[in-house]
Amino acid sequence: MILLVGYGNVMRCDDAVGVFVARKMAEAFPHLTVKTAHQLNLELLEDAVSFDKIIFVDASESGEEVALKKIEPVGGAKLISSHHFRPELFSELFKTLYGKQLDLYLCTIRGDSFEIGNILSDNAYTRCQKAIEMLSAIIQQDAAYA
Amino acid sequence: MDNPSTSKRIVISPVTRIEGHAKITIRLSDSGKVEDAQFHVNEFRGFEKFCEGRVYTEMPSITPRICGICPVSHSVSSAKACEMIMRVEVPYTGTLLRRLMHLGQVISSHALSFFHLSSPDILLGWDYDPAKRNIIGIAEKFPDLAVRGIRLRKFGQELSERLTGKKIHTMGIVAGGASFPLTSENRQALLDWIPEAIKTTQMGIELFKKYYDSHREEVESFANFETLHLGTVGPNGEHELYDGKLRFVDATGKIVADQLNPRNYLEFIAERPVEWSYLKYPYYKPYGFGKGFYRVGPLSRLNVAAMMKTPLAQKEFLSFKALAKTSAVNGCFFYHYARLIETLSAVEEVKMILDDTRILSSEVQATASRNQAEGIGCSEAPRGTLFHHYTTSNDGLLTKINLLIATGQMNPSMNRSILEVARQYIDAKDIKEGALNRVEAAIRCFDPCLSCSTHAIGSMPLLIEIEDHKGSIINTIRRG
């Protein structure tokens, strides 16, 4: 069972790529559990308990256009505020609180514009299509979904 | 007025475990005493400009994007402003549903503030290893409490999810009422959460009381200073979060002004900019700048209230009131206690609303078109009183927007708090990390949301700089 969570601020242009991709994935895979959020939040820890694999989709400011990496728990990660809750801390907290390690992945999609606005840039839109293709392949390979 | 040439400065940036990003500067005299302290917010909020030219009815769905912590309050205040423009009355069930969502947000926001951002100071200690003096430390040493805190927050979010299908940035509140009726299944699912939510909140209250009993002097003296207090009350002075009239009390608890219509807020609240921050200094107009500084939020709401609306919260409220020699509690550490009492009240009120059979009615929204140019909406956000003020053109496009945010109204008091705490704990000859954490904790008492007040993004490690009288940095302390 896979949980896919797309997060970002939909009023900050390309920061919304995670939410955009999540919505598209929900349309394409009606039985996939998909959540969207403004930001990563603590209560998702409770949701994560019921799933074998978690995929977060978020915007990045730099790096590869589209990337997927496995997230490992990192000791010393901090919660400065709930607005800055990172996947590494999510993984660390899950391990500490529930005694098992999450199979957690972060898909990042590079954005070009993070100004106030509700339209994706052309480049970000194209990268979202690539991310959707990549994530769709993962979902189709998942035994539970198949 | 100090002489900058003979002063030293300590800078704390960013202030951690609050919502957003800011820094603190503490200025020392050449003799090493704290002379002044300033809370800087250096980010700019553009929502008022960004929304000009949009259709006013879009605002209840746009403004929740200001913040992921208190989107419902923005939505409620916004919808109320729109309803004033439309001159429309929300159906009874629509109001109940909106109250539920609003209470849910108060529960989740307060749970986050206490159990995950502030409890590390109480449970682990001010001088505990900064690397673990956070939610990780709580998770390691108090896993049951950490999970309970997460589940209490989830309950609050569940109220929005069960009513709207979305957790954050609720779209279920619209001008004229609510978008969706509540189903029997969702109503029962929410009722099933109530006993656990009450138990967790009571555990938080016990935790606070235990700390208070063992640190009485510190708690009572922590950022204890006199200001006015502002909050919403019902017709009999009862504690109210969703709708009501405004009441100001002074530092002794004496009512200064009562049953003020929030729609007239410009008659009694004014703002003045300060040069070191993008947050203005609001004040109670009749008393003027300085004497008219006031606080908002949980502590102030309990200070202005004559009673709570629910039995368990009322019992705690009496204990809260007994803390004060007069009838107002001015110590900022009691914000945490007030926050927990409000949480208890909110959970109880959720049950009261869900027990009302009319909650299942499908009559949840009234419709109308624009009937006047101007609208003002007000509600109590978790952090304090929130005003939305819109002016529209004949075709319903927004020509002017003013958002008076709770965090902005706390600005003078946050500055005063860090000054008080810095004076009490900072020793220029030996600046300890725990002392600086106390200064940050003074800000955390208010649980400010700088994302709300500035729409901030970004973060930095904590940096403390000490400058000599020539402006040269003589010491730097970094964490994070």
XYZ file of C-alpha atoms in Angstrom:
626
model
C 0.000 0.000 0.000
C 1.380 3.371 -1.052
C 0.535 6.787 0.361
C 1.385 9.719 -1.895
C 1.497 13.191 -0.374
C 1.974 16.304 -2.492
C 2.629 19.497 -0.595
C 3.388 23.126 -1.244
C 1.849 26.573 -1.305
C -0.554 26.814 -4.223
C -0.356 30.603 -4.077
C 3.408 30.589 -4.655
C 3.529 29.571 -8.356
C 5.943 26.637 -8.757
C 5.824 25.802 -5.056
C 2.534 24.122 -5.993
C 4.121 21.379 -8.156
C 3.711 18.775 -5.396
C 0.000 19.478 -5.059
C -0.421 19.579 -8.854
C 1.243 16.179 -9.313
C -0.687 14.659 -6.409
C -3.995 15.721 -7.916
C -3.038 14.292 -11.320
C -1.974 11.021 -9.691
C -5.290 10.805 -7.837
C -7.138 11.179 -11.151
C -4.995 8.545 -12.850
C -5.096 6.031 -9.984
C -8.490 6.187 -8.269
C -7.549 3.557 -5.670
C -4.279 5.179 -4.687
C -4.376 7.032 -1.361
C -3.384 10.618 -2.112
C -3.197 13.568 0.241
C -2.324 17.179 -0.383
C -1.115 19.722 2.131
C 0.243 23.232 2.375
C 3.246 21.841 4.197
C 4.443 18.606 5.695
C 2.711 18.177 9.032
C 2.985 16.083 12.158
C -0.359 14.342 11.923
C 0.736 12.648 8.702
C 2.822 10.469 11.023
C -0.403 8.858 12.195
C -1.535 8.289 8.614
C 1.823 6.795 7.648
C 1.406 3.924 10.114
C -1.036 2.139 7.784
C 1.148 2.177 4.653
C 4.109 0.146 3.357
C 5.591 2.920 1.291
C 5.251 6.707 1.470
C 6.095 9.095 -1.363
C 6.297 12.828 -0.724
C 6.236 15.203 -3.697
C 7.650 18.672 -3.147
C 9.188 21.574 -5.044
C 12.911 22.274 -5.007
C 14.742 25.496 -5.710
C 17.855 23.857 -7.168
C 19.284 20.497 -8.199
C 17.919 18.053 -10.751
C 14.774 18.862 -12.683
C 13.037 15.798 -11.275
C 14.582 13.564 -8.651
C 13.546 10.695 -6.422
C 15.550 9.825 -3.348
C 15.049 7.540 -0.407
C 14.781 9.370 2.888
C 16.619 7.965 5.871
C 16.034 9.096 9.455
C 18.646 11.632 10.471
C 19.564 12.152 14.107
C 19.781 15.787 15.140
C 17.115 16.987 12.716
C 15.103 19.814 14.290
C 11.643 21.302 14.174
C 12.345 25.034 14.118
C 8.685 25.621 13.309
C 5.955 23.541 11.736
C 6.518 25.547 8.561
C 9.936 23.925 8.239
C 9.186 20.271 8.879
C 11.576 18.223 6.745
C 11.150 14.624 5.480
C 14.313 13.565 7.335
C 12.778 14.683 10.631
C 9.501 13.018 9.653
C 11.382 9.751 9.190
C 13.337 10.190 12.431
C 10.197 10.958 14.421
C 8.349 8.000 12.943
C 11.179 5.658 13.905
C 11.337 7.096 17.437
C 7.597 7.056 18.050
C 6.505 3.870 16.300
C 9.682 1.796 16.517
C 10.062 0.991 12.836
C 11.708 2.561 9.848
C 9.576 4.078 7.114
C 10.048 3.167 3.465
C 9.964 6.844 2.583
C 10.799 8.576 -0.702
C 10.930 12.212 -1.685
C 10.230 13.231 -5.257
C 11.445 16.758 -5.904
C 10.529 18.868 -8.900
C 12.592 21.944 -9.537
C 10.670 25.200 -9.821
C 11.689 28.413 -11.494
C 9.285 30.927 -9.965
C 8.178 31.144 -6.333
C 6.528 34.528 -6.518
C 2.930 35.116 -5.396
C 0.621 33.650 -8.029
C -1.334 30.524 -8.906
C 0.132 29.511 -12.282
C 2.977 27.045 -12.841
C 5.841 28.173 -15.053
C 6.173 26.353 -18.398
C 9.334 24.579 -17.256
C 7.758 23.448 -13.987
C 4.713 22.145 -15.848
C 6.948 20.081 -18.167
C 8.881 18.708 -15.186
C 5.606 17.753 -13.515
C 4.735 15.595 -16.535
C 8.074 13.793 -16.157
C 7.433 13.281 -12.448
C 3.969 11.889 -13.147
C 5.438 9.368 -15.624
C 8.068 8.281 -13.122
C 5.618 7.984 -10.217
C 3.049 6.188 -12.365
C 5.628 3.496 -13.141
C 6.242 3.035 -9.407
C 2.538 2.779 -8.643
C 1.981 0.265 -11.444
C 4.777 -1.909 -10.071
C 3.284 -1.899 -6.598
C 1.820 -5.316 -5.889
C -0.934 -3.950 -3.691
C -2.157 -1.570 -6.350
C -1.867 -4.113 -9.149
C 17.744 56.712 25.114
C 21.085 54.922 25.107
C 24.231 55.999 23.368
C 24.859 53.523 20.524
C 28.575 54.189 20.682
C 28.788 52.715 24.166
C 26.392 49.801 23.680
C 26.835 46.141 22.817
C 24.266 44.102 20.927
C 23.207 40.450 21.112
C 21.341 39.152 18.065
C 19.245 35.954 18.121
C 18.340 34.901 14.600
C 16.162 33.079 13.814
C 13.952 32.671 16.851
C 13.188 28.939 16.866
C 10.061 26.884 17.570
C 7.740 29.656 16.472
C 5.779 29.832 13.206
C 7.951 31.825 10.832
C 11.229 33.639 10.939
C 12.463 36.601 12.949
C 15.418 37.739 14.968
C 15.975 39.359 18.319
C 18.455 42.077 19.123
C 19.390 42.782 22.707
C 21.366 45.920 23.334
C 23.722 46.089 26.298
C 25.217 49.203 27.786
C 28.960 49.484 28.329
C 28.348 48.423 31.919
C 26.836 45.142 30.647
C 23.219 45.767 31.567
C 20.358 45.083 29.156
C 19.093 48.421 27.949
C 16.730 47.542 25.134
C 15.388 44.592 23.155
C 13.739 44.483 19.750
C 11.844 41.790 17.919
C 12.468 42.206 14.197
C 10.226 40.852 11.469
C 11.975 41.489 8.211
C 9.667 39.892 5.733
C 6.997 41.608 3.762
C 3.413 40.475 3.340
C 1.906 41.139 -0.070
C -1.536 39.614 0.220
C -3.406 42.898 0.515
C -1.915 44.142 -2.761
C -1.981 40.780 -4.510
C -5.741 40.429 -3.973
C -6.742 43.856 -5.283
C -8.826 43.477 -8.430
C -10.102 39.993 -7.551
C -13.775 39.171 -6.996
C -14.557 39.565 -3.281
C -16.238 36.135 -3.000
C -12.911 34.485 -3.858
C -11.382 35.760 -0.625
C -12.642 33.008 1.744
C -10.739 30.503 -0.409
C -7.675 32.686 -1.127
C -6.890 34.062 2.333
C -6.560 30.646 4.040
C -3.422 30.276 1.920
C -1.797 32.946 4.047
C -0.989 30.240 6.552
C -1.225 26.470 7.006
C -1.669 26.812 10.780
C -4.785 28.975 11.032
C -6.468 28.878 7.603
C -9.984 28.496 9.029
C -9.872 31.759 10.982
C -8.887 33.592 7.831
C -11.688 31.840 6.010
C -14.237 32.715 8.729
C -13.257 36.380 8.979
C -13.174 36.622 5.206
C -16.592 34.992 4.765
C -18.069 37.331 7.388
C -16.687 40.354 5.526
C -18.238 39.040 2.308
C -21.575 38.429 4.053
C -21.618 42.051 5.206
C -21.111 43.089 1.570
C -23.921 40.732 0.535
C -26.126 41.578 3.558
C -26.899 37.898 3.882
C -27.612 35.795 6.977
C -25.917 32.410 7.335
C -28.330 29.494 8.026
C -28.223 28.022 11.538
C -26.565 24.774 10.451
C -24.080 26.628 8.282
C -22.992 28.549 11.369
C -22.700 25.345 13.406
C -20.516 23.732 10.747
C -18.300 26.799 10.563
C -18.008 26.847 14.337
C -16.916 23.191 14.256
C -14.191 23.855 11.706
C -13.044 26.902 13.628
C -12.889 24.994 16.918
C -10.994 22.207 15.176
C -8.384 24.651 14.038
C -8.014 26.129 17.523
C -7.515 22.605 18.901
C -4.891 21.640 16.340
C -3.031 24.937 16.550
C -2.979 24.976 20.358
C -1.924 21.301 20.448
C 1.013 22.025 18.185
C 2.027 25.064 20.216
C 1.981 23.346 23.581
C 2.847 19.698 22.983
C 5.440 20.148 20.254
C 6.876 23.660 20.343
C 6.771 24.715 24.006
C 6.672 21.506 26.052
C 10.411 20.825 25.468
C 11.203 23.808 27.735
C 8.879 22.497 30.440
C 9.616 18.787 30.221
C 13.288 18.798 29.294
C 14.403 22.043 30.911
C 15.689 25.383 29.730
C 19.309 24.297 29.788
C 18.832 20.878 28.159
C 20.983 20.043 25.119
C 19.650 22.336 22.354
C 20.067 19.492 19.835
C 17.423 17.517 21.739
C 15.407 20.331 23.302
C 12.703 19.942 20.684
C 10.149 17.444 19.473
C 12.806 14.754 19.002
C 13.717 15.030 22.679
C 10.045 14.804 23.627
C 9.551 11.812 21.316
C 12.505 10.020 22.887
C 11.706 10.719 26.531
C 7.920 11.072 26.465
C 6.732 9.074 23.426
C 3.201 8.592 24.744
C 2.734 12.319 25.252
C 4.233 13.078 21.828
C 1.839 10.675 20.106
C -1.098 12.007 22.117
C -0.170 15.542 21.078
C -0.014 14.471 17.444
C -3.404 12.747 17.737
C -4.973 15.791 19.411
C -3.744 17.894 16.535
C -5.049 15.293 14.115
C -8.467 15.444 15.788
C -8.575 19.168 15.141
C -7.589 18.643 11.526
C -10.100 15.807 11.251
C -12.892 18.278 11.964
C -12.016 20.078 8.755
C -11.398 16.890 6.807
C -14.686 15.302 7.827
C -16.549 18.491 6.973
C -14.760 19.447 3.787
C -12.691 16.568 2.500
C -9.532 18.621 2.913
C -7.343 19.139 5.926
C -5.442 22.313 5.272
C -6.662 25.383 3.440
C -10.272 24.573 3.964
C -12.609 25.299 1.095
C -15.712 24.333 3.079
C -16.372 27.879 4.307
C -17.921 30.134 1.712
C -19.657 33.479 1.710
C -23.181 32.675 2.937
C -22.390 29.558 4.942
C -20.704 26.203 4.476
C -20.173 24.183 1.299
C -21.082 20.697 2.510
C -23.519 19.251 5.044
C -22.248 16.818 7.670
C -23.047 13.106 7.267
C -24.165 10.891 10.172
C -21.113 8.703 9.677
C -18.718 11.642 9.965
C -20.590 13.035 12.941
C -20.209 9.741 14.824
C -16.558 9.419 13.830
C -15.883 12.852 15.326
C -17.836 12.096 18.503
C -15.719 8.959 18.979
C -12.588 11.145 19.278
C -13.929 13.310 22.123
C -12.932 11.250 25.219
C -9.343 10.877 24.011
C -9.085 14.571 23.117
C -10.331 15.594 26.573
C -7.948 13.180 28.302
C -4.920 14.454 26.351
C -5.792 18.078 27.047
C -6.209 17.345 30.743
C -2.798 15.650 30.727
C -1.362 18.850 29.277
C -3.040 20.906 31.986
C -1.660 18.645 34.716
C 1.771 18.907 33.155
C 1.606 22.697 33.250
C 0.351 22.743 36.844
C 3.087 20.382 37.975
C 5.694 22.639 36.418
C 4.071 25.687 37.965
C 4.082 24.089 41.412
C 7.803 23.404 41.202
C 8.811 26.662 39.456
C 6.307 29.079 40.939
C 8.580 32.111 41.163
C 9.953 31.683 37.641
C 6.522 31.177 36.070
C 4.970 34.137 37.872
C 7.792 36.551 37.111
C 8.353 35.437 33.509
C 7.605 38.422 31.249
C 5.069 39.738 33.725
C 4.080 43.280 32.804
C 0.983 45.412 32.508
C -0.962 45.991 29.285
C -4.555 46.108 28.198
C -6.147 42.864 26.963
C -8.515 42.446 24.006
C -10.809 39.542 23.196
C -14.240 38.539 21.958
C -17.063 37.845 24.409
C -20.670 36.742 24.151
C -23.595 38.895 25.328
C -23.050 37.841 28.968
C -19.302 38.224 28.872
C -18.730 34.536 28.172
C -15.592 33.313 26.400
C -16.175 33.284 22.652
C -14.011 32.334 19.673
C -16.263 32.436 16.630
C -18.504 35.451 16.939
C -19.390 38.174 19.401
C -18.491 41.648 20.543
C -15.116 42.938 21.688
C -14.056 43.770 25.221
C -10.935 45.563 26.495
C -9.829 45.127 30.105
C -6.884 46.783 31.802
C -4.050 45.077 33.694
C -6.196 44.853 36.819
C -9.044 43.202 34.953
C -11.252 46.286 35.005
C -13.426 46.583 31.905
C -12.247 49.512 29.827
C -14.681 49.102 26.931
C -17.332 46.467 26.337
C -19.626 45.105 23.626
C -17.700 46.954 20.923
C -18.836 46.054 17.445
C -15.828 44.615 15.567
C -17.107 46.324 12.440
C -16.116 49.632 14.046
C -12.552 48.514 14.789
C -10.989 51.571 13.161
C -12.701 53.734 15.782
C -10.789 52.103 18.640
C -7.659 50.521 17.131
C -4.864 52.474 15.464
C -1.438 51.377 14.201
C 1.938 53.099 13.994
C 5.009 51.810 12.093
C 8.383 51.336 13.793
C 11.664 51.562 11.932
C 13.139 48.178 12.911
C 10.272 45.880 11.802
C 7.694 45.381 9.068
C 5.160 44.659 11.817
C 3.386 47.793 12.980
C 2.543 48.715 16.590
C -1.239 48.644 17.106
C -2.811 50.321 20.147
C -6.134 51.125 21.761
C -6.907 54.508 20.265
C -8.545 56.263 23.235
C -5.456 55.591 25.425
C -2.929 56.552 22.725
C 0.399 55.042 21.661
C 2.141 53.371 24.588
C -0.547 53.396 27.248
C -2.911 51.827 24.722
C -0.751 48.750 23.958
C -2.789 45.615 24.350
C -2.387 41.869 24.149
C -4.603 39.362 22.330
C -4.793 35.575 22.218
C -5.567 32.901 24.833
C -4.328 34.805 27.901
C -6.213 37.944 26.933
C -9.357 36.043 25.975
C -9.473 34.455 29.410
C -8.713 37.804 31.023
C -11.641 39.498 29.300
C -14.056 36.598 29.806
C -16.443 36.398 32.745
C -16.951 32.645 32.300
C -16.376 29.703 29.981
C -19.232 28.030 28.120
C -18.453 24.425 29.068
C -18.221 22.683 32.477
C -14.674 21.245 32.518
C -13.187 24.405 31.055
C -15.163 26.522 33.549
C -13.643 24.562 36.421
C -10.127 25.263 35.113
C -11.072 28.866 34.379
C -11.800 29.402 38.073
C -8.310 28.100 38.900
C -6.878 30.441 36.275
C -8.730 33.435 37.701
C -7.492 32.568 41.178
C -3.912 33.112 39.961
C -4.373 36.860 39.786
C -4.298 39.187 42.753
C -6.788 41.316 40.840
C -8.803 39.726 38.035
C -6.284 39.789 35.188
C -3.307 37.485 34.768
C -0.400 39.364 33.200
C 2.475 36.861 33.287
C 3.188 35.631 29.768
C 4.031 32.085 30.834
C 0.336 31.680 31.642
C -0.395 31.913 27.932
C 0.334 28.161 27.913
C -2.204 27.480 30.662
C -4.813 29.659 28.962
C -4.137 27.868 25.665
C -4.821 24.500 27.272
C -8.025 25.728 28.948
C -9.208 27.001 25.577
C -8.385 23.643 24.033
C -10.469 21.896 26.667
C -13.322 24.312 26.069
C -13.073 23.801 22.318
C -13.243 20.006 22.579
C -16.267 20.260 24.870
C -17.971 22.727 22.553
C -17.360 20.424 19.585
C -19.310 17.746 21.454
C -22.120 20.180 22.287
C -22.453 21.145 18.626
C -22.312 17.554 17.391
C -25.016 16.626 19.911
C -27.343 19.183 18.317
C -29.485 17.184 15.867
C -29.746 20.190 13.556
C -26.087 19.693 12.677
C -27.196 17.179 10.023
C -29.471 19.591 8.177
C -28.664 20.141 4.509
C -29.558 23.854 4.721
C -26.016 25.118 5.076
C -25.679 28.067 2.718
C -27.618 31.190 1.797
C -26.971 33.083 -1.406
C -27.080 36.755 -2.324
C -25.185 39.155 -4.524
C -23.343 42.354 -3.675
C -25.540 44.815 -1.809
C -23.008 47.279 -0.428
C -19.403 48.268 -1.049
C -17.731 47.536 2.259
C -17.464 44.509 4.528
C -15.655 43.766 7.791
C -15.329 40.313 9.337
C -13.816 39.335 12.672
C -13.111 36.108 14.542
C -10.740 34.877 17.223
C -7.857 33.079 15.507
C -5.819 30.783 17.779
C -3.342 33.631 18.312
C -5.901 36.402 18.761
C -8.446 38.691 17.211
C -8.396 38.721 13.415
C -10.009 41.385 11.234
C -10.639 41.294 7.476
C -11.774 44.543 5.894
C -12.717 44.740 2.213
C -13.870 47.565 -0.049
C -15.323 46.693 -3.447
C -16.181 48.448 -6.692
C -19.686 48.365 -8.198
C -18.801 45.209 -10.120
C -17.652 43.406 -6.970
C -13.910 43.707 -7.492
C -11.749 44.406 -4.464
C -10.317 47.911 -4.404
C -8.883 47.908 -0.872
C -8.021 45.175 1.602
C -6.866 45.472 5.201
C -5.975 42.413 7.266
C -5.326 43.113 10.941
C -3.587 39.956 12.128
C -3.279 38.704 15.706
C 0.502 38.426 15.619
C 0.739 42.055 14.557
C -1.408 43.114 17.505
C 0.929 41.268 19.880
C 3.985 43.030 18.503
C 4.402 45.681 21.245
C 3.951 43.029 23.934
C 6.387 40.598 22.315
C 8.991 43.362 22.336
C 8.232 44.134 25.961
C 8.443 40.435 26.864
C 11.906 39.882 25.478
C 13.095 43.032 27.226
C 11.739 41.817 30.567
C 13.189 38.327 30.196
C 16.530 39.587 28.899
C 16.842 41.913 31.882
C 16.078 39.031 34.204
C 18.338 36.359 32.725
C 21.074 37.847 30.501
C 24.441 38.343 32.147
C 26.743 40.080 29.669
C 29.840 38.586 31.250
C 28.622 35.025 30.811
C 25.852 34.637 28.238
C 24.494 31.139 28.670
C 22.576 29.292 25.969
C 19.767 28.580 28.430
C 19.334 32.301 29.058
C 18.960 32.953 25.344
C 16.468 30.110 25.131
C 14.405 31.852 27.782
C 14.363 34.988 25.641
C 13.098 32.908 22.717
C 10.576 31.256 25.015
C 9.143 34.674 25.838
C 8.215 34.931 22.175
C 6.961 31.336 22.086
C 4.457 32.164 24.846
C 2.596 34.246 22.286
C 2.844 31.445 19.675
C 3.204 34.108 16.982
C 2.635 33.136 13.389
C 4.962 35.255 11.330
C 3.792 33.477 8.217
C 0.380 34.958 8.906
C 1.683 38.387 9.645
C 4.241 38.483 6.862
C 3.659 35.434 4.666
C 7.233 34.369 5.273
C 9.286 31.612 3.688
C 12.801 30.492 4.567
C 14.786 29.705 7.689
C 18.250 30.275 9.138
C 20.340 28.788 11.887
C 20.241 30.510 15.250
C 22.888 33.199 15.409
C 23.801 35.364 18.372
C 26.198 38.202 17.751
C 27.691 40.366 20.453
C 29.087 43.662 19.288
C 31.350 46.011 21.141
C 30.755 49.720 21.360
C 32.479 50.226 17.998
C 30.115 47.835 16.266
C 32.713 45.070 15.921
C 31.548 41.522 16.607
C 33.375 40.257 19.655
C 31.519 36.968 20.081
C 29.316 34.761 17.905
C 27.195 31.888 19.151
C 25.586 29.654 16.553
C 23.213 26.717 16.828
C 20.942 24.965 14.371
